[in-house]
């Protein structure tokens, strides 16, 4: 057992994160079953397309959460904790940390407002123009509004969570996310069971928002107020936009490109091939994302540590921790991709009713391989971004342009198999470019 733990480099933060992601993965499978069982094929298509359209918020967040995590971790590396659980030390450093928090809070509030002011009406227009929505068979208007409402709150909470993770509260935030996932999943299943239909997605977001807000008010109020009230050092005024933006716009470009690559499929397939096909590719991609999410526990929990090691220029330890984590996580995601493909093949050859909700076995397997390639790209990107640099903006843009070209052409003129093949080609291409950039930048930054 000790050898297994050693090979997979499991520490307390990873263990807690694994539990949370383990629950998220298991709950995700149950949720996918519940969607297939309690929603019609048409409603399934609406469900996954709702989530994809909601992903447009990435155009407003612009990667701030990840950027603020990295910058906060670099500042915290030069401060110490007192007995009251507050940070103390160089006032200039703490002032910078306070400025980063104010910037994050302001940006988060703007994002929340824009979700309601822009994404809600854009989504409403898109769905209202689809022929199936005019039949009156699908009740989607109120669920869509509630999804946008609660998503705006979740977006704000998540930005603050990223800041707190950068400050070192990795285990705490992981624990809160476990509670969010457990309660939100149970609430959603219950509403699906009692014919809540598309309202179930909004309840899941509502529970996540309430749990997050409760934690911030009752568990982190003192810390947040201490940071917020930190006085300016010698009248210093820090322009966060100028300091963060050089990295943030590159991260934003990468995230927006990621949205185009991994979230735009459902709406485009919905428009050209209907809600049933959108539901099939949406559910299959959700499985791939669940596998990646679980495996990311080894890497994402180290973000704060990576940033601190870079700040201290301890590259030997940085590389050691990264390679151990990358080896464990990449092995796991590959094995799970094979298992998921095997289960899908079993469902199809046995004529299961649920097989019709997923892609055909060959297309599904190719999509899982795409997920493995995407995960490897993510791991390498996380390492490079710990240096407060974003060297992958061009790669991301190239991937987005290629993906959107494949999507519109293949979804309009060909089958879902062609759409999946396009994803695979783009994923492998981006992985190859990322490996090349990783080798170049590692040598440049650490010599």
Short mmCIF file of N, CA and C in Angstrom, two decimals, residues 283-377:
data_model
loop_
_atom_site.label_atom_id
_atom_site.label_comp_id
_atom_site.label_asym_id
_atom_site.label_seq_id
_atom_site.Cartn_x
_atom_site.Cartn_y
_atom_site.Cartn_z
N UNK A 283 -23.05 14.47 -23.61
CA UNK A 283 -22.86 13.50 -22.53
C UNK A 283 -21.51 12.80 -22.66
N UNK A 284 -21.11 12.46 -23.87
CA UNK A 284 -19.82 11.78 -24.07
C UNK A 284 -18.67 12.69 -23.66
N UNK A 285 -18.75 13.97 -24.03
CA UNK A 285 -17.70 14.91 -23.64
C UNK A 285 -17.71 15.15 -22.13
N UNK A 286 -18.88 15.08 -21.51
CA UNK A 286 -18.97 15.24 -20.05
C UNK A 286 -18.22 14.11 -19.34
N UNK A 287 -18.28 12.91 -19.91
CA UNK A 287 -17.54 11.78 -19.33
C UNK A 287 -16.04 12.03 -19.45
N UNK A 288 -15.60 12.49 -20.61
CA UNK A 288 -14.18 12.80 -20.79
C UNK A 288 -13.70 13.87 -19.83
N UNK A 289 -14.51 14.91 -19.64
CA UNK A 289 -14.16 15.98 -18.71
C UNK A 289 -14.12 15.48 -17.28
N UNK A 290 -15.01 14.54 -16.94
CA UNK A 290 -15.02 13.97 -15.58
C UNK A 290 -13.74 13.19 -15.30
N UNK A 291 -13.27 12.44 -16.28
CA UNK A 291 -12.02 11.69 -16.12
C UNK A 291 -10.85 12.65 -15.92
N UNK A 292 -10.82 13.71 -16.72
CA UNK A 292 -9.74 14.69 -16.58
C UNK A 292 -9.82 15.40 -15.24
N UNK A 293 -11.01 15.73 -14.81
CA UNK A 293 -11.19 16.44 -13.54
C UNK A 293 -10.66 15.62 -12.37
N UNK A 294 -10.95 14.33 -12.36
CA UNK A 294 -10.49 13.47 -11.28
C UNK A 294 -8.96 13.39 -11.29
N UNK A 295 -8.38 13.21 -12.44
CA UNK A 295 -6.93 13.06 -12.55
C UNK A 295 -6.18 14.36 -12.25
N UNK A 296 -6.83 15.48 -12.41
CA UNK A 296 -6.19 16.78 -12.17
C UNK A 296 -5.87 17.01 -10.70
N UNK A 297 -6.39 16.17 -9.81
CA UNK A 297 -6.15 16.35 -8.38
C UNK A 297 -4.66 16.40 -8.07
N UNK A 298 -3.87 15.58 -8.76
CA UNK A 298 -2.42 15.53 -8.50
C UNK A 298 -1.72 16.82 -8.92
N UNK A 299 -2.28 17.48 -9.93
CA UNK A 299 -1.62 18.66 -10.48
C UNK A 299 -2.19 19.94 -9.88
N UNK A 300 -3.51 20.08 -9.88
CA UNK A 300 -4.14 21.33 -9.46
C UNK A 300 -3.86 21.67 -8.00
N UNK A 301 -3.75 20.65 -7.13
CA UNK A 301 -3.47 20.92 -5.72
C UNK A 301 -2.05 21.43 -5.50
N UNK A 302 -1.22 21.31 -6.52
CA UNK A 302 0.17 21.76 -6.40
C UNK A 302 0.38 23.16 -6.98
N UNK A 303 -0.68 23.80 -7.48
CA UNK A 303 -0.53 25.11 -8.11
C UNK A 303 0.11 26.11 -7.17
N UNK A 304 -0.39 26.16 -5.95
CA UNK A 304 0.16 27.09 -4.96
C UNK A 304 1.62 26.78 -4.66
N UNK A 305 1.94 25.50 -4.52
CA UNK A 305 3.31 25.10 -4.23
C UNK A 305 4.24 25.39 -5.40
N UNK A 306 3.78 25.14 -6.62
CA UNK A 306 4.58 25.46 -7.80
C UNK A 306 4.96 26.94 -7.81
N UNK A 307 3.95 27.80 -7.54
CA UNK A 307 4.20 29.23 -7.55
C UNK A 307 5.20 29.66 -6.50
N UNK A 308 5.10 29.09 -5.30
CA UNK A 308 6.02 29.43 -4.22
C UNK A 308 7.44 28.96 -4.54
N UNK A 309 7.59 27.78 -5.12
CA UNK A 309 8.91 27.26 -5.47
C UNK A 309 9.56 28.11 -6.56
N UNK A 310 8.75 28.58 -7.52
CA UNK A 310 9.29 29.45 -8.56
C UNK A 310 9.73 30.78 -7.94
N UNK A 311 8.91 31.31 -7.01
CA UNK A 311 9.25 32.58 -6.36
C UNK A 311 10.58 32.47 -5.61
N UNK A 312 10.85 31.30 -5.05
CA UNK A 312 12.09 31.07 -4.32
C UNK A 312 13.20 30.53 -5.21
N UNK A 313 12.89 30.32 -6.50
CA UNK A 313 13.83 29.80 -7.51
C UNK A 313 14.40 28.44 -7.12
N UNK A 314 13.56 27.65 -6.48
CA UNK A 314 13.95 26.29 -6.11
C UNK A 314 13.48 25.35 -7.23
N UNK A 315 14.16 25.43 -8.37
CA UNK A 315 13.72 24.70 -9.55
C UNK A 315 13.92 23.19 -9.44
N UNK A 316 14.90 22.78 -8.66
CA UNK A 316 15.14 21.35 -8.50
C UNK A 316 13.94 20.68 -7.83
N UNK A 317 13.45 21.29 -6.77
CA UNK A 317 12.28 20.74 -6.07
C UNK A 317 11.03 20.88 -6.94
N UNK A 318 10.92 21.99 -7.65
CA UNK A 318 9.78 22.20 -8.54
C UNK A 318 9.67 21.08 -9.56
N UNK A 319 10.78 20.77 -10.22
CA UNK A 319 10.77 19.73 -11.25
C UNK A 319 10.47 18.36 -10.67
N UNK A 320 11.00 18.10 -9.47
CA UNK A 320 10.77 16.81 -8.82
C UNK A 320 9.28 16.63 -8.52
N UNK A 321 8.68 17.63 -7.90
CA UNK A 321 7.26 17.55 -7.54
C UNK A 321 6.39 17.44 -8.79
N UNK A 322 6.72 18.22 -9.82
CA UNK A 322 5.91 18.19 -11.03
C UNK A 322 5.96 16.84 -11.73
N UNK A 323 7.16 16.29 -11.90
CA UNK A 323 7.28 15.03 -12.64
C UNK A 323 6.61 13.87 -11.90
N UNK A 324 6.68 13.87 -10.58
CA UNK A 324 6.00 12.82 -9.82
C UNK A 324 4.49 12.94 -9.99
N UNK A 325 3.98 14.17 -9.89
CA UNK A 325 2.54 14.39 -10.02
C UNK A 325 2.06 14.09 -11.44
N UNK A 326 2.83 14.52 -12.43
CA UNK A 326 2.44 14.30 -13.83
C UNK A 326 2.42 12.82 -14.17
N UNK A 327 3.41 12.06 -13.66
CA UNK A 327 3.47 10.62 -13.93
C UNK A 327 2.23 9.92 -13.38
N UNK A 328 1.87 10.24 -12.16
CA UNK A 328 0.73 9.58 -11.52
C UNK A 328 -0.58 9.92 -12.22
N UNK A 329 -0.78 11.22 -12.48
CA UNK A 329 -2.07 11.65 -13.04
C UNK A 329 -2.26 11.19 -14.49
N UNK A 330 -1.21 11.25 -15.29
CA UNK A 330 -1.34 10.83 -16.68
C UNK A 330 -1.60 9.33 -16.80
N UNK A 331 -0.99 8.54 -15.91
CA UNK A 331 -1.23 7.09 -15.92
C UNK A 331 -2.69 6.80 -15.61
N UNK A 332 -3.22 7.53 -14.63
CA UNK A 332 -4.60 7.29 -14.21
C UNK A 332 -5.60 7.68 -15.28
N UNK A 333 -5.42 8.84 -15.89
CA UNK A 333 -6.40 9.30 -16.87
C UNK A 333 -6.43 8.36 -18.08
N UNK A 334 -5.30 7.79 -18.45
CA UNK A 334 -5.26 6.86 -19.59
C UNK A 334 -6.01 5.57 -19.26
N UNK A 335 -5.79 5.04 -18.07
CA UNK A 335 -6.47 3.81 -17.67
C UNK A 335 -7.99 4.04 -17.60
N UNK A 336 -8.40 5.17 -17.04
CA UNK A 336 -9.84 5.44 -16.93
C UNK A 336 -10.47 5.65 -18.30
N UNK A 337 -9.72 6.22 -19.23
CA UNK A 337 -10.24 6.40 -20.59
C UNK A 337 -10.52 5.05 -21.25
N UNK A 338 -9.61 4.10 -21.04
CA UNK A 338 -9.82 2.75 -21.57
C UNK A 338 -11.03 2.09 -20.93
N UNK A 339 -11.18 2.26 -19.61
CA UNK A 339 -12.31 1.66 -18.90
C UNK A 339 -13.64 2.25 -19.39
N UNK A 340 -13.69 3.56 -19.55
CA UNK A 340 -14.92 4.20 -20.02
C UNK A 340 -15.29 3.72 -21.42
N UNK A 341 -14.29 3.58 -22.27
CA UNK A 341 -14.54 3.10 -23.63
C UNK A 341 -15.05 1.66 -23.61
N UNK A 342 -14.50 0.84 -22.72
CA UNK A 342 -14.96 -0.53 -22.59
C UNK A 342 -16.41 -0.62 -22.14
N UNK A 343 -16.78 0.22 -21.18
CA UNK A 343 -18.16 0.23 -20.68
C UNK A 343 -19.12 0.67 -21.79
N UNK A 344 -18.73 1.69 -22.54
CA UNK A 344 -19.60 2.16 -23.62
C UNK A 344 -19.78 1.07 -24.68
N UNK A 345 -18.70 0.34 -24.99
CA UNK A 345 -18.79 -0.75 -25.96
C UNK A 345 -19.74 -1.84 -25.45
N UNK A 346 -19.65 -2.15 -24.16
CA UNK A 346 -20.53 -3.15 -23.55
C UNK A 346 -21.99 -2.73 -23.66
N UNK A 347 -22.28 -1.46 -23.41
CA UNK A 347 -23.65 -0.96 -23.49
C UNK A 347 -24.21 -1.12 -24.91
N UNK A 348 -23.37 -0.86 -25.90
CA UNK A 348 -23.83 -0.92 -27.28
C UNK A 348 -24.05 -2.35 -27.77
N UNK A 349 -23.13 -3.25 -27.45
CA UNK A 349 -23.30 -4.62 -27.96
C UNK A 349 -24.42 -5.35 -27.26
N UNK A 350 -24.82 -4.86 -26.07
CA UNK A 350 -25.92 -5.49 -25.34
C UNK A 350 -27.25 -4.77 -25.57
N UNK A 351 -27.24 -3.79 -26.44
CA UNK A 351 -28.49 -3.11 -26.79
C UNK A 351 -29.12 -2.33 -25.65
N UNK A 352 -28.30 -1.78 -24.76
CA UNK A 352 -28.83 -1.02 -23.64
C UNK A 352 -29.55 0.24 -24.11
N UNK A 353 -30.59 0.62 -23.36
CA UNK A 353 -31.33 1.84 -23.70
C UNK A 353 -30.45 3.08 -23.56
N UNK A 354 -29.43 2.97 -22.70
CA UNK A 354 -28.56 4.13 -22.45
C UNK A 354 -27.51 4.30 -23.55
N UNK A 355 -27.32 3.28 -24.36
CA UNK A 355 -26.32 3.38 -25.43
C UNK A 355 -26.69 4.47 -26.42
N UNK A 356 -27.99 4.70 -26.61
CA UNK A 356 -28.46 5.70 -27.55
C UNK A 356 -28.16 7.11 -27.08
N UNK A 357 -27.81 7.25 -25.79
CA UNK A 357 -27.50 8.58 -25.25
C UNK A 357 -26.03 8.95 -25.44
N UNK A 358 -25.20 8.00 -25.90
CA UNK A 358 -23.77 8.23 -26.05
C UNK A 358 -23.34 8.05 -27.51
N UNK A 359 -22.13 8.47 -27.81
CA UNK A 359 -21.57 8.26 -29.14
C UNK A 359 -21.35 6.77 -29.40
N UNK A 360 -21.24 6.40 -30.67
CA UNK A 360 -20.92 5.03 -31.04
C UNK A 360 -19.54 4.67 -30.48
N UNK A 361 -19.27 3.37 -30.22
CA UNK A 361 -18.03 2.95 -29.55
C UNK A 361 -16.74 3.52 -30.16
N UNK A 362 -16.59 3.45 -31.47
CA UNK A 362 -15.34 3.94 -32.07
C UNK A 362 -15.17 5.44 -31.86
N UNK A 363 -16.22 6.20 -32.11
CA UNK A 363 -16.16 7.65 -31.92
C UNK A 363 -15.92 7.99 -30.45
N UNK A 364 -16.54 7.25 -29.56
CA UNK A 364 -16.37 7.49 -28.13
C UNK A 364 -14.92 7.25 -27.71
N UNK A 365 -14.33 6.16 -28.21
CA UNK A 365 -12.93 5.85 -27.89
C UNK A 365 -11.98 6.94 -28.38
N UNK A 366 -12.21 7.42 -29.59
CA UNK A 366 -11.37 8.50 -30.14
C UNK A 366 -11.53 9.76 -29.29
N UNK A 367 -12.75 10.03 -28.82
CA UNK A 367 -12.98 11.20 -27.97
C UNK A 367 -12.25 11.06 -26.64
N UNK A 368 -12.20 9.84 -26.08
CA UNK A 368 -11.48 9.62 -24.83
C UNK A 368 -9.97 9.83 -25.02
N UNK A 369 -9.44 9.40 -26.16
CA UNK A 369 -8.02 9.64 -26.45
C UNK A 369 -7.76 11.15 -26.57
N UNK A 370 -8.71 11.87 -27.11
CA UNK A 370 -8.58 13.32 -27.18
C UNK A 370 -8.52 13.92 -25.78
N UNK A 371 -9.29 13.35 -24.86
CA UNK A 371 -9.29 13.83 -23.47
C UNK A 371 -7.94 13.60 -22.82
N UNK A 372 -7.31 12.45 -23.10
CA UNK A 372 -5.98 12.17 -22.56
C UNK A 372 -4.98 13.19 -23.07
N UNK A 373 -5.02 13.48 -24.37
CA UNK A 373 -4.11 14.47 -24.95
C UNK A 373 -4.34 15.85 -24.34
N UNK A 374 -5.60 16.19 -24.13
CA UNK A 374 -5.93 17.48 -23.52
C UNK A 374 -5.41 17.56 -22.09
N UNK A 375 -5.52 16.45 -21.35
CA UNK A 375 -5.03 16.45 -19.97
C UNK A 375 -3.52 16.68 -19.93
N UNK A 376 -2.78 16.04 -20.79
CA UNK A 376 -1.33 16.22 -20.82
C UNK A 376 -0.97 17.67 -21.16
N UNK A 377 -1.73 18.26 -22.06
CA UNK A 377 -1.52 19.66 -22.39
C UNK A 377 -1.75 20.55 -21.17
#
